[in-house]
Amino acid sequence: MTWGTRLSARALLPLLGEWHGSPAYAALAGRIRLLIGDGRITAGTRLPSERELAAALSRSRSTVVAAYQSLRDSGHLVSVHGSGSRAVLPRERRREVDFARAAPPPVEGLDELLAGLAPCLTSALDGPAFDLLGNRALREAIADRYVRRGLATTPDEIVVTTGGQHAIALAAQTLVRRADHVLVESPTYPHACEALLRAGARPVVTPVTTAGWDTGQLVALLGQVRPALAYLIPDFHNPTGASMPPDDRVRVAEAARRAGTTLLIDETTADLSIDRPWDDGPFARHAHGADVVTIGSLSKSVWGGLRLGWLRADASVVHRLVQARPAGDLGTPQLEQLLGERVVRALPGLLPRRAAQLRVNRDTLYDLLARHLPGWRVPRVDGGLSLWAGLDRPASSALAQLCQARGIALSAGPRFGIGGSHERFVRLPFTMAADDLDRGVRALAECWAQVGADVPGPGPVVV
Ligand SMILES: Cc1ncc(COP(=O)(O)O)c(C=O)c1O
C-alpha cells in the first residue's frame, strides 16, 4: 500500500505485479483501477508521469497515455496541467457479491437489547455531552469482563473509542514517532498498516501463515531491531485465521519486555471462536512486565454498526491517549455507549450465537470451494471471519480484477501485505448468507477459469 503524495514508477512496479492482457492499455488501466479501488494506492496519491511509467515498464508512451485516459474516464484519476495525475476513489458501485468486506450481520439477540433500551434512552441526557475517556458504566463493564477472563483491570485503564480502527489510529498517533521501527505481521489487517505508516512508522515484517507464526523469527527480530511497537493479532488473525499458542505468547511478551517494545495487541477478532478447543484469555495476561496496549471492539462479535471499541492500557498511556484524542474527535456517542454497556454485559450469552452463525457460514464456504474450486488449498480455521485460500498460481490480483469487472468485490492477497507479496492467496470472508456465498463462489470459479494460463503454474508457496 502507498502512503504519501507521490508514487514513483519504481514503487508502482511491484504493486502492479503481472498484468498481462490485450489490449495492453486496458490491462494496465484495469490493474491500476484495482489498486486504487482496494486501497493499495490511496486516494490523492500522485501517479508517475506517463513518460516515467512507460520507461519503467518498457512500453510505448501511447499505452500509458491510453491507460491514464481510461482511468480518467472511469473516475479513478484526475490530471491537472502542471501538477500531474492523482488517484481518486470513484463513487461506490453496486456490488453483486461483496467478498471484500468481512462484516458480519448483527448478532442474534442484539435487537432485543436495543428494544429494552428504549425506556432508558433519556437517561443519557443527564450525563455529560461528551467525554474523552468514555462513559464510566461502559468502562466498568469492559473492565469487569477482563477481570472475569483472568486479567486484573480497572475502568481507569480503559478508553472507549468509536471502533477498533479508531483505537488503532489513536494508538499509532500516540505511540509511534516518525521513523520508529514498528513490527507488523505479513499478511495483516491493512487499515492498521495505513494508520501506522501515516504516523511515520518504518515497518519491519514478520510472516504469518495459516499454520501460524514463526515465533523463533519473531522473537529474534524483536531482539535485533528493538522496534518501538509491535502490532499483532494473536487470535483468529486477519486474514489467515491463525491463533498464537499460549506458550508462544509468553515467549513473545518476554522478548518484547527485553527489547523495550510496546505490544499493540489487536483483539478485535478474539471473541470469534467457532470451535477452537482452548481459550487463553486476553494476551496481556502474559505481559509480566512487558508494555501491552490492547485493542477491543464490538464490531465483529456483535455488530459493526455500533462503532464501539476500546483501548486497554496502563494509566500513564491512557493519559497520553486522552491528551492526543481531541485532535481527531471529542468522544464516543453517548447513546451507543448506553447500549454498549448492556451488550458487553450480555456477551457471554451472545457469543455462542455468533459462533453458531459463523459455523454454518464457514462450513458452507468450505463445501462450495471444494466443489467449485478443488485446486485451491483451503486450510481449516477454527474461528474468525475469513479463509485465507491458497491459489494454484500467483494470480490473486488478476482474479480480483476480473471479479471487479463482474461487480464482485474481492480483496487480492497483496492487499494484506507490504510491497506486493501474497499473489498466491485470496481472502474469502464467510460473513455473507449461504445464497450469496453460493453465487459468489460460482462467479469466482468462472473468473478463475478465465485467469490466463499465461500466469505461471504451481511453484513454491511464497508468503
Ligand atoms: C484485526 C482488525 N482490527 C480492527 C478492525 C476494525 O474494527 P472496527 O470495525 O471496530 O473499527 C478490523 C476490521 O476488519 C480488524 O479485522
CSV table of C-alpha atoms and ligand atoms in Angstrom, one decimal:
chain,number,residue,atom,x,y,z
A,1,MET,CA,0.0,0.0,0.0
A,2,THR,CA,1.1,3.5,-0.5
A,3,TRP,CA,1.2,6.4,1.8
A,4,GLY,CA,2.4,9.9,0.8
A,5,THR,CA,1.8,12.2,-2.0
A,6,ARG,CA,3.9,10.8,-4.8
A,7,LEU,CA,4.3,7.3,-6.2
A,8,SER,CA,7.4,6.7,-8.3
A,9,ALA,CA,7.3,4.3,-11.2
A,10,ARG,CA,9.8,2.1,-9.2
A,11,ALA,CA,7.4,1.9,-6.3
A,12,LEU,CA,4.5,1.2,-8.5
A,13,LEU,CA,6.0,-1.7,-10.4
A,14,PRO,CA,5.8,-4.3,-7.5
A,15,LEU,CA,2.3,-3.2,-6.8
A,16,LEU,CA,1.3,-3.8,-10.5
A,17,GLY,CA,2.8,-7.3,-10.5
A,18,GLU,CA,1.9,-9.3,-13.6
A,19,TRP,CA,-0.8,-7.5,-15.6
A,20,HIS,CA,-0.9,-9.3,-18.9
A,21,GLY,CA,-3.8,-8.7,-21.3
A,22,SER,CA,-4.8,-7.3,-24.5
A,23,PRO,CA,-5.1,-4.5,-25.3
A,24,ALA,CA,-2.3,-3.6,-23.1
A,25,TYR,CA,-3.6,-0.2,-22.1
A,26,ALA,CA,-6.8,-1.7,-20.8
A,27,ALA,CA,-5.0,-4.4,-18.8
A,28,LEU,CA,-2.7,-1.7,-17.3
A,29,ALA,CA,-5.7,0.6,-16.5
A,30,GLY,CA,-7.6,-2.4,-15.0
A,31,ARG,CA,-4.7,-3.2,-12.7
A,32,ILE,CA,-4.3,0.4,-11.5
A,33,ARG,CA,-8.1,0.6,-11.0
A,34,LEU,CA,-7.9,-2.4,-8.8
A,35,LEU,CA,-5.1,-0.9,-6.7
A,36,ILE,CA,-7.0,2.3,-6.3
A,37,GLY,CA,-10.2,0.5,-5.5
A,38,ASP,CA,-8.8,-1.7,-2.8
A,39,GLY,CA,-6.7,1.0,-1.2
A,40,ARG,CA,-3.2,-0.2,-2.2
A,41,ILE,CA,-2.9,3.2,-3.9
A,42,THR,CA,-4.5,5.7,-1.6
A,43,ALA,CA,-6.7,8.5,-2.9
A,44,GLY,CA,-4.7,11.6,-3.5
A,45,THR,CA,-1.5,9.8,-4.4
A,46,ARG,CA,0.2,11.4,-7.5
A,47,LEU,CA,1.0,8.7,-10.0
A,48,PRO,CA,4.2,8.7,-12.0
A,49,SER,CA,4.2,10.7,-15.2
A,50,GLU,CA,3.2,8.9,-18.4
A,51,ARG,CA,6.8,9.1,-19.7
A,52,GLU,CA,8.3,7.8,-16.4
A,53,LEU,CA,5.9,4.9,-16.2
A,54,ALA,CA,6.3,4.0,-19.9
A,55,ALA,CA,10.1,3.8,-19.5
A,56,ALA,CA,9.9,1.7,-16.3
A,57,LEU,CA,7.5,-0.7,-18.0
A,58,SER,CA,9.4,-0.8,-21.3
A,59,ARG,CA,6.2,0.0,-23.0
A,60,SER,CA,5.3,2.7,-25.5
A,61,ARG,CA,4.2,6.0,-24.1
A,62,SER,CA,0.9,5.8,-26.0
A,63,THR,CA,0.0,2.6,-24.0
A,64,VAL,CA,0.3,4.5,-20.7
A,65,VAL,CA,-1.4,7.6,-22.2
A,66,ALA,CA,-4.4,5.5,-23.2
A,67,ALA,CA,-4.4,3.7,-19.8
A,68,TYR,CA,-4.4,7.0,-17.9
A,69,GLN,CA,-7.2,8.3,-20.2
A,70,SER,CA,-9.2,5.2,-19.4
A,71,LEU,CA,-8.7,5.8,-15.7
A,72,ARG,CA,-9.8,9.4,-16.1
A,73,ASP,CA,-12.9,8.2,-17.9
A,74,SER,CA,-13.8,5.8,-15.1
A,75,GLY,CA,-13.3,8.5,-12.5
A,76,HIS,CA,-10.1,6.9,-11.0
A,77,LEU,CA,-7.7,9.7,-12.0
A,78,VAL,CA,-7.7,13.4,-12.2
A,79,SER,CA,-5.0,15.2,-14.2
A,80,VAL,CA,-4.2,18.9,-13.7
A,81,HIS,CA,-1.9,20.5,-16.1
A,82,GLY,CA,1.4,21.2,-14.3
A,83,SER,CA,0.7,19.0,-11.3
A,84,GLY,CA,0.3,15.5,-12.7
A,85,SER,CA,-2.3,12.8,-12.2
A,86,ARG,CA,-3.8,11.9,-8.9
A,87,ALA,CA,-5.7,8.8,-7.8
A,88,VAL,CA,-9.3,9.3,-6.9
A,89,LEU,CA,-11.8,6.9,-5.3
A,90,PRO,CA,-14.8,7.0,-7.6
A,91,ARG,CA,-18.4,6.7,-6.2
A,92,GLU,CA,-19.1,3.3,-4.9
A,93,ARG,CA,-20.6,1.0,-7.5
A,94,ARG,CA,-23.3,-1.5,-6.6
A,95,ARG,CA,-21.6,-4.9,-5.7
A,96,GLU,CA,-23.3,-8.1,-6.8
A,97,VAL,CA,-21.4,-10.0,-4.2
A,98,ASP,CA,-19.0,-8.5,-1.6
A,99,PHE,CA,-16.1,-10.7,-0.7
A,100,ALA,CA,-14.0,-7.6,0.2
A,101,ARG,CA,-15.7,-6.9,3.5
A,102,ALA,CA,-15.6,-9.1,6.5
A,103,ALA,CA,-18.5,-7.5,8.3
A,104,PRO,CA,-21.0,-10.0,9.9
A,105,PRO,CA,-24.7,-9.1,10.3
A,106,PRO,CA,-25.9,-8.1,13.8
A,107,VAL,CA,-25.6,-10.9,16.3
A,108,GLU,CA,-28.9,-12.6,17.1
A,109,GLY,CA,-30.3,-11.0,20.3
A,110,LEU,CA,-29.0,-7.5,19.6
A,111,ASP,CA,-32.5,-6.4,18.6
A,112,GLU,CA,-33.9,-7.4,22.0
A,113,LEU,CA,-31.2,-5.4,23.8
A,114,LEU,CA,-31.9,-2.4,21.6
A,115,ALA,CA,-35.6,-2.7,22.2
A,116,GLY,CA,-35.0,-3.0,26.0
A,117,LEU,CA,-33.0,0.2,25.9
A,118,ALA,CA,-35.9,2.4,24.7
A,119,PRO,CA,-37.3,3.4,28.2
A,120,CYS,CA,-33.8,4.3,29.4
A,121,LEU,CA,-32.6,6.3,26.5
A,122,THR,CA,-33.4,9.7,28.0
A,123,SER,CA,-31.1,8.9,30.9
A,124,ALA,CA,-28.2,9.7,28.5
A,125,LEU,CA,-29.4,13.3,28.6
A,126,ASP,CA,-28.5,13.5,32.3
A,127,GLY,CA,-24.8,12.8,31.7
A,128,PRO,CA,-22.1,14.8,30.1
A,129,ALA,CA,-22.5,15.7,26.4
A,130,PHE,CA,-19.1,14.1,25.7
A,131,ASP,CA,-16.0,12.9,27.4
A,132,LEU,CA,-12.7,11.7,26.1
A,133,LEU,CA,-12.4,8.6,28.3
A,134,GLY,CA,-15.9,7.2,27.7
A,135,ASN,CA,-18.9,6.6,29.8
A,136,ARG,CA,-18.0,5.2,33.3
A,137,ALA,CA,-20.6,2.4,33.3
A,138,LEU,CA,-19.3,1.1,30.0
A,139,ARG,CA,-15.7,1.2,31.1
A,140,GLU,CA,-16.7,-0.7,34.2
A,141,ALA,CA,-18.5,-3.3,32.1
A,142,ILE,CA,-15.4,-3.7,29.9
A,143,ALA,CA,-13.0,-3.8,32.9
A,144,ASP,CA,-15.3,-6.5,34.6
A,145,ARG,CA,-15.1,-8.6,31.5
A,146,TYR,CA,-11.3,-8.5,31.5
A,147,VAL,CA,-11.3,-9.4,35.2
A,148,ARG,CA,-13.6,-12.4,34.6
A,149,ARG,CA,-11.3,-13.5,31.8
A,150,GLY,CA,-8.3,-13.5,34.2
A,151,LEU,CA,-6.8,-10.1,33.7
A,152,ALA,CA,-7.0,-7.5,36.6
A,153,THR,CA,-8.3,-4.3,35.1
A,154,THR,CA,-9.8,-1.1,36.4
A,155,PRO,CA,-12.1,1.3,34.5
A,156,ASP,CA,-9.3,3.9,34.6
A,157,GLU,CA,-7.3,1.6,32.3
A,158,ILE,CA,-10.0,1.8,29.5
A,159,VAL,CA,-10.6,4.4,26.8
A,160,VAL,CA,-13.8,3.9,24.8
A,161,THR,CA,-13.3,4.6,21.1
A,162,THR,CA,-15.5,4.6,18.0
A,163,GLY,CA,-14.4,1.1,17.0
A,164,GLY,CA,-11.2,-0.9,16.7
A,165,GLN,CA,-9.9,1.1,13.8
A,166,HIS,CA,-10.2,4.4,15.8
A,167,ALA,CA,-8.3,2.7,18.6
A,168,ILE,CA,-5.5,1.6,16.3
A,169,ALA,CA,-5.2,5.1,14.8
A,170,LEU,CA,-5.2,6.7,18.2
A,171,ALA,CA,-2.5,4.3,19.4
A,172,ALA,CA,-0.4,4.8,16.3
A,173,GLN,CA,-0.7,8.6,16.6
A,174,THR,CA,0.3,8.5,20.3
A,175,LEU,CA,2.9,5.7,20.5
A,176,VAL,CA,4.7,6.0,17.2
A,177,ARG,CA,7.2,8.7,16.4
A,178,ARG,CA,8.3,9.5,12.9
A,179,ALA,CA,10.8,6.9,11.6
A,180,ASP,CA,10.3,4.5,14.5
A,181,HIS,CA,10.6,0.8,13.6
A,182,VAL,CA,7.2,-0.9,14.0
A,183,LEU,CA,6.9,-4.7,13.7
A,184,VAL,CA,3.9,-5.8,11.7
A,185,GLU,CA,2.7,-9.2,10.6
A,186,SER,CA,2.5,-10.1,6.9
A,187,PRO,CA,-0.2,-10.6,5.9
A,188,THR,CA,-2.1,-8.3,8.2
A,189,TYR,CA,-5.1,-6.1,8.6
A,190,PRO,CA,-4.4,-3.4,6.0
A,191,HIS,CA,-6.0,-0.4,7.7
A,192,ALA,CA,-3.8,-0.9,10.7
A,193,CYS,CA,-0.8,-0.7,8.4
A,194,GLU,CA,-2.2,2.5,6.9
A,195,ALA,CA,-2.6,4.1,10.4
A,196,LEU,CA,1.0,3.1,11.4
A,197,LEU,CA,2.5,4.3,8.1
A,198,ARG,CA,0.6,7.5,8.4
A,199,ALA,CA,2.1,8.0,11.9
A,200,GLY,CA,5.6,7.7,10.3
A,201,ALA,CA,6.4,4.1,11.2
A,202,ARG,CA,9.1,2.2,9.4
A,203,PRO,CA,7.7,-1.3,9.1
A,204,VAL,CA,9.6,-4.5,10.0
A,205,VAL,CA,7.8,-7.6,8.8
A,206,THR,CA,7.3,-10.9,10.5
A,207,PRO,CA,5.5,-13.7,8.5
A,208,VAL,CA,2.2,-15.4,9.4
A,209,THR,CA,0.7,-18.3,7.5
A,210,THR,CA,-2.4,-20.4,8.1
A,211,ALA,CA,-0.1,-22.5,10.2
A,212,GLY,CA,0.7,-19.6,12.4
A,213,TRP,CA,3.8,-17.5,13.4
A,214,ASP,CA,7.4,-18.3,13.1
A,215,THR,CA,7.8,-17.5,16.7
A,216,GLY,CA,11.6,-18.0,16.7
A,217,GLN,CA,12.0,-15.5,13.9
A,218,LEU,CA,9.6,-13.1,15.7
A,219,VAL,CA,11.5,-13.3,18.9
A,220,ALA,CA,14.8,-12.8,17.2
A,221,LEU,CA,13.5,-9.8,15.2
A,222,LEU,CA,12.4,-8.2,18.4
A,223,GLY,CA,15.8,-8.7,19.9
A,224,GLN,CA,17.7,-7.5,16.8
A,225,VAL,CA,15.6,-4.5,15.8
A,226,ARG,CA,14.1,-3.5,19.1
A,227,PRO,CA,11.1,-1.8,17.5
A,228,ALA,CA,9.2,0.9,19.3
A,229,LEU,CA,5.9,-1.0,18.7
A,230,ALA,CA,4.8,-4.4,17.5
A,231,TYR,CA,1.2,-4.7,16.1
A,232,LEU,CA,-0.1,-8.3,16.5
A,233,ILE,CA,-3.4,-10.0,16.0
A,234,PRO,CA,-2.9,-13.2,18.1
A,235,ASP,CA,-6.5,-14.6,18.0
A,236,PHE,CA,-8.1,-15.6,14.7
A,237,HIS,CA,-5.6,-13.4,12.8
A,238,ASN,CA,-7.0,-11.4,10.0
A,239,PRO,CA,-6.6,-12.7,7.3
A,240,THR,CA,-5.1,-16.1,8.0
A,241,GLY,CA,-7.4,-17.2,10.8
A,242,ALA,CA,-4.4,-18.5,12.9
A,243,SER,CA,-4.2,-18.2,16.7
A,244,MET,CA,-0.9,-17.9,18.6
A,245,PRO,CA,-0.5,-20.8,21.1
A,246,PRO,CA,-0.3,-19.8,24.7
A,247,ASP,CA,3.3,-20.8,25.2
A,248,ASP,CA,4.3,-18.6,22.2
A,249,ARG,CA,2.5,-15.6,23.7
A,250,VAL,CA,4.7,-16.0,26.8
A,251,ARG,CA,7.8,-16.0,24.6
A,252,VAL,CA,6.8,-13.0,22.6
A,253,ALA,CA,5.8,-11.0,25.7
A,254,GLU,CA,9.1,-11.8,27.3
A,255,ALA,CA,11.1,-10.9,24.1
A,256,ALA,CA,9.1,-7.6,23.9
A,257,ARG,CA,9.9,-6.8,27.5
A,258,ARG,CA,13.6,-7.4,26.9
A,259,ALA,CA,13.6,-5.3,23.7
A,260,GLY,CA,11.6,-2.4,25.3
A,261,THR,CA,8.9,-2.9,22.6
A,262,THR,CA,5.3,-1.9,23.3
A,263,LEU,CA,3.0,-4.7,22.1
A,264,LEU,CA,-0.1,-3.3,20.4
A,265,ILE,CA,-2.4,-6.4,20.6
A,266,ASP,CA,-5.5,-6.2,18.4
A,267,GLU,CA,-8.2,-8.4,20.0
A,268,THR,CA,-11.0,-7.2,17.6
A,269,THR,CA,-11.4,-10.7,16.4
A,270,ALA,CA,-10.6,-12.5,19.7
A,271,ASP,CA,-14.2,-13.3,20.6
A,272,LEU,CA,-14.8,-15.2,17.3
A,273,SER,CA,-14.1,-18.7,18.3
A,274,ILE,CA,-16.2,-21.2,16.4
A,275,ASP,CA,-14.7,-24.5,17.6
A,276,ARG,CA,-11.2,-23.6,18.9
A,277,PRO,CA,-10.6,-26.1,21.7
A,278,TRP,CA,-8.9,-23.6,24.0
A,279,ASP,CA,-9.3,-20.1,25.3
A,280,ASP,CA,-6.3,-18.5,26.8
A,281,GLY,CA,-8.0,-15.2,27.9
A,282,PRO,CA,-6.6,-11.8,27.0
A,283,PHE,CA,-3.0,-11.7,25.6
A,284,ALA,CA,-2.0,-9.2,28.3
A,285,ARG,CA,-2.3,-11.9,31.0
A,286,HIS,CA,1.2,-12.9,29.8
A,287,ALA,CA,2.6,-9.4,30.0
A,288,HIS,CA,4.8,-10.0,33.1
A,289,GLY,CA,6.4,-6.6,32.9
A,290,ALA,CA,6.0,-6.0,29.1
A,291,ASP,CA,4.1,-2.9,27.9
A,292,VAL,CA,0.9,-4.2,26.4
A,293,VAL,CA,-1.8,-2.0,24.9
A,294,THR,CA,-4.9,-4.0,24.0
A,295,ILE,CA,-7.5,-3.1,21.4
A,296,GLY,CA,-11.0,-4.4,21.7
A,297,SER,CA,-14.2,-3.9,19.6
A,298,LEU,CA,-17.8,-5.0,19.4
A,299,SER,CA,-17.8,-4.8,15.6
A,300,LYS,CA,-17.1,-8.4,14.7
A,301,SER,CA,-18.6,-10.1,17.8
A,302,VAL,CA,-21.8,-8.0,17.9
A,303,TRP,CA,-22.2,-5.6,15.0
A,304,GLY,CA,-20.0,-3.1,13.1
A,305,GLY,CA,-22.8,-0.5,13.1
A,306,LEU,CA,-22.3,0.1,16.8
A,307,ARG,CA,-18.9,1.7,16.1
A,308,LEU,CA,-17.8,0.8,19.6
A,309,GLY,CA,-14.2,-0.2,20.6
A,310,TRP,CA,-11.7,0.5,23.3
A,311,LEU,CA,-8.1,0.6,24.3
A,312,ARG,CA,-6.8,-1.1,27.5
A,313,ALA,CA,-3.5,0.3,28.7
A,314,ASP,CA,-1.9,1.4,31.9
A,315,ALA,CA,-2.9,4.7,33.4
A,316,SER,CA,0.1,6.7,32.0
A,317,VAL,CA,-0.6,5.5,28.5
A,318,VAL,CA,-4.3,6.2,28.9
A,319,HIS,CA,-3.4,9.7,29.9
A,320,ARG,CA,-1.3,10.2,26.7
A,321,LEU,CA,-4.1,8.7,24.5
A,322,VAL,CA,-6.7,11.0,26.0
A,323,GLN,CA,-4.4,14.0,25.5
A,324,ALA,CA,-3.9,13.2,21.9
A,325,ARG,CA,-7.6,12.4,21.2
A,326,PRO,CA,-9.1,15.9,20.7
A,327,ALA,CA,-7.1,16.4,17.5
A,328,GLY,CA,-9.4,13.7,16.0
A,329,ASP,CA,-12.6,13.6,17.9
A,330,LEU,CA,-14.1,14.6,21.3
A,331,GLY,CA,-15.7,11.3,22.4
A,332,THR,CA,-17.9,8.4,21.6
A,333,PRO,CA,-21.6,9.0,21.1
A,334,GLN,CA,-23.5,8.6,24.4
A,335,LEU,CA,-26.5,6.6,23.1
A,336,GLU,CA,-24.2,3.9,21.6
A,337,GLN,CA,-22.3,3.7,24.9
A,338,LEU,CA,-25.6,3.2,26.8
A,339,LEU,CA,-26.3,0.2,24.6
A,340,GLY,CA,-22.6,-0.8,24.7
A,341,GLU,CA,-22.7,-1.4,28.4
A,342,ARG,CA,-25.7,-3.8,28.1
A,343,VAL,CA,-24.1,-5.5,25.2
A,344,VAL,CA,-20.7,-6.1,26.9
A,345,ARG,CA,-22.5,-7.5,30.0
A,346,ALA,CA,-24.6,-9.7,27.7
A,347,LEU,CA,-21.5,-11.1,25.7
A,348,PRO,CA,-21.4,-14.5,27.4
A,349,GLY,CA,-24.9,-15.1,26.1
A,350,LEU,CA,-24.4,-13.5,22.7
A,351,LEU,CA,-21.1,-15.1,21.7
A,352,PRO,CA,-22.4,-18.7,21.3
A,353,ARG,CA,-25.0,-17.3,18.9
A,354,ARG,CA,-22.3,-15.6,16.9
A,355,ALA,CA,-20.3,-18.8,16.8
A,356,ALA,CA,-23.3,-20.8,15.6
A,357,GLN,CA,-23.9,-18.3,12.8
A,358,LEU,CA,-20.3,-18.3,11.7
A,359,ARG,CA,-20.0,-22.1,11.9
A,360,VAL,CA,-22.8,-22.5,9.3
A,361,ASN,CA,-21.3,-19.9,7.0
A,362,ARG,CA,-17.7,-21.3,7.3
A,363,ASP,CA,-18.8,-24.9,6.6
A,364,THR,CA,-20.9,-23.7,3.6
A,365,LEU,CA,-18.0,-21.8,2.2
A,366,TYR,CA,-15.7,-24.9,2.6
A,367,ASP,CA,-18.2,-27.1,0.8
A,368,LEU,CA,-18.6,-24.6,-2.0
A,369,LEU,CA,-14.9,-24.2,-2.5
A,370,ALA,CA,-14.3,-27.9,-2.5
A,371,ARG,CA,-17.0,-28.3,-5.2
A,372,HIS,CA,-16.2,-25.4,-7.5
A,373,LEU,CA,-12.5,-24.7,-6.9
A,374,PRO,CA,-11.0,-28.0,-5.9
A,375,GLY,CA,-7.5,-26.9,-6.9
A,376,TRP,CA,-7.3,-24.3,-4.2
A,377,ARG,CA,-5.7,-25.1,-0.9
A,378,VAL,CA,-8.0,-24.0,1.9
A,379,PRO,CA,-6.8,-24.9,5.4
A,380,ARG,CA,-9.5,-25.1,8.1
A,381,VAL,CA,-9.9,-22.3,10.5
A,382,ASP,CA,-11.5,-22.7,14.0
A,383,GLY,CA,-12.7,-19.1,14.3
A,384,GLY,CA,-12.6,-15.6,12.8
A,385,LEU,CA,-14.4,-14.4,9.8
A,386,SER,CA,-12.5,-15.5,6.7
A,387,LEU,CA,-10.4,-18.1,4.9
A,388,TRP,CA,-7.0,-17.5,3.5
A,389,ALA,CA,-7.2,-19.6,0.4
A,390,GLY,CA,-4.0,-20.7,-1.4
A,391,LEU,CA,-4.3,-20.5,-5.2
A,392,ASP,CA,-2.6,-22.9,-7.5
A,393,ARG,CA,-0.9,-20.0,-9.3
A,394,PRO,CA,0.1,-16.5,-8.3
A,395,ALA,CA,-2.7,-14.6,-9.8
A,396,SER,CA,-4.7,-13.1,-7.0
A,397,SER,CA,-4.8,-9.6,-8.4
A,398,ALA,CA,-5.7,-10.8,-11.9
A,399,LEU,CA,-8.6,-12.7,-10.3
A,400,ALA,CA,-9.7,-9.7,-8.3
A,401,GLN,CA,-9.5,-7.6,-11.5
A,402,LEU,CA,-11.8,-10.0,-13.4
A,403,CYS,CA,-14.2,-10.2,-10.5
A,404,GLN,CA,-14.3,-6.4,-10.3
A,405,ALA,CA,-15.5,-6.2,-13.9
A,406,ARG,CA,-18.4,-8.5,-12.9
A,407,GLY,CA,-19.4,-6.5,-9.9
A,408,ILE,CA,-17.8,-8.9,-7.4
A,409,ALA,CA,-15.6,-7.2,-4.8
A,410,LEU,CA,-12.7,-9.3,-3.8
A,411,SER,CA,-9.5,-8.4,-1.8
A,412,ALA,CA,-6.5,-9.8,-3.6
A,413,GLY,CA,-3.7,-11.3,-1.4
A,414,PRO,CA,-1.3,-8.4,-1.8
A,415,ARG,CA,-3.8,-6.0,-0.2
A,416,PHE,CA,-2.8,-7.7,3.1
A,417,GLY,CA,1.0,-7.3,2.7
A,418,ILE,CA,3.5,-4.6,2.1
A,419,GLY,CA,5.1,-4.3,-1.3
A,420,GLY,CA,3.3,-6.8,-3.5
A,421,SER,CA,3.6,-10.2,-1.8
A,422,HIS,CA,0.8,-12.8,-1.3
A,423,GLU,CA,-0.2,-13.1,-5.0
A,424,ARG,CA,-0.9,-16.8,-4.3
A,425,PHE,CA,-3.6,-16.0,-1.8
A,426,VAL,CA,-7.0,-14.6,-1.6
A,427,ARG,CA,-9.1,-13.7,1.5
A,428,LEU,CA,-12.6,-15.0,1.5
A,429,PRO,CA,-14.9,-13.9,4.3
A,430,PHE,CA,-17.7,-16.1,5.4
A,431,THR,CA,-19.9,-13.3,6.7
A,432,MET,CA,-22.5,-13.5,3.9
A,433,ALA,CA,-25.6,-15.6,3.9
A,434,ALA,CA,-25.5,-19.0,2.1
A,435,ASP,CA,-27.2,-17.8,-1.1
A,436,ASP,CA,-24.7,-15.0,-1.6
A,437,LEU,CA,-21.8,-17.4,-0.8
A,438,ASP,CA,-23.1,-19.8,-3.4
A,439,ARG,CA,-23.5,-17.1,-6.1
A,440,GLY,CA,-20.1,-15.6,-5.1
A,441,VAL,CA,-18.2,-18.9,-5.3
A,442,ARG,CA,-19.7,-19.9,-8.6
A,443,ALA,CA,-18.7,-16.5,-10.1
A,444,LEU,CA,-15.2,-16.8,-8.6
A,445,ALA,CA,-14.8,-20.2,-10.2
A,446,GLU,CA,-15.9,-18.8,-13.6
A,447,CYS,CA,-13.4,-15.9,-13.2
A,448,TRP,CA,-10.7,-18.2,-12.1
A,449,ALA,CA,-11.2,-20.3,-15.2
A,450,GLN,CA,-10.5,-17.2,-17.3
A,451,VAL,CA,-7.4,-16.1,-15.4
A,452,GLY,CA,-4.8,-16.6,-18.0
A,453,ALA,CA,-2.9,-19.8,-18.5
A,454,ASP,CA,0.0,-17.4,-19.2
A,455,VAL,CA,0.3,-17.0,-15.4
A,456,PRO,CA,3.0,-19.4,-14.1
A,457,GLY,CA,1.8,-22.7,-12.7
A,458,PRO,CA,2.3,-24.2,-9.2
A,459,GLY,CA,5.6,-23.5,-7.6
A,460,PRO,CA,6.9,-22.9,-4.1
A,461,VAL,CA,4.4,-21.1,-1.9
A,462,VAL,CA,5.6,-17.7,-1.1
A,463,VAL,CA,4.3,-16.0,2.0
B,1,LIG,C1,-8.0,-7.1,13.1
B,1,LIG,C2,-8.9,-6.0,12.9
B,1,LIG,N1,-8.8,-4.9,13.8
B,1,LIG,C3,-9.6,-3.8,13.7
B,1,LIG,C4,-10.7,-3.8,12.8
B,1,LIG,C5,-11.5,-2.6,12.7
B,1,LIG,O1,-12.6,-2.8,13.6
B,1,LIG,P1,-13.8,-1.8,13.8
B,1,LIG,O2,-14.9,-2.1,12.8
B,1,LIG,O3,-14.2,-2.0,15.2
B,1,LIG,O4,-13.2,-0.4,13.6
B,1,LIG,C6,-10.8,-4.9,11.9
B,1,LIG,C7,-11.9,-4.8,10.9
B,1,LIG,O5,-11.9,-5.6,10.0
B,1,LIG,C8,-10.0,-6.0,12.0
B,1,LIG,O6,-10.1,-7.1,11.2
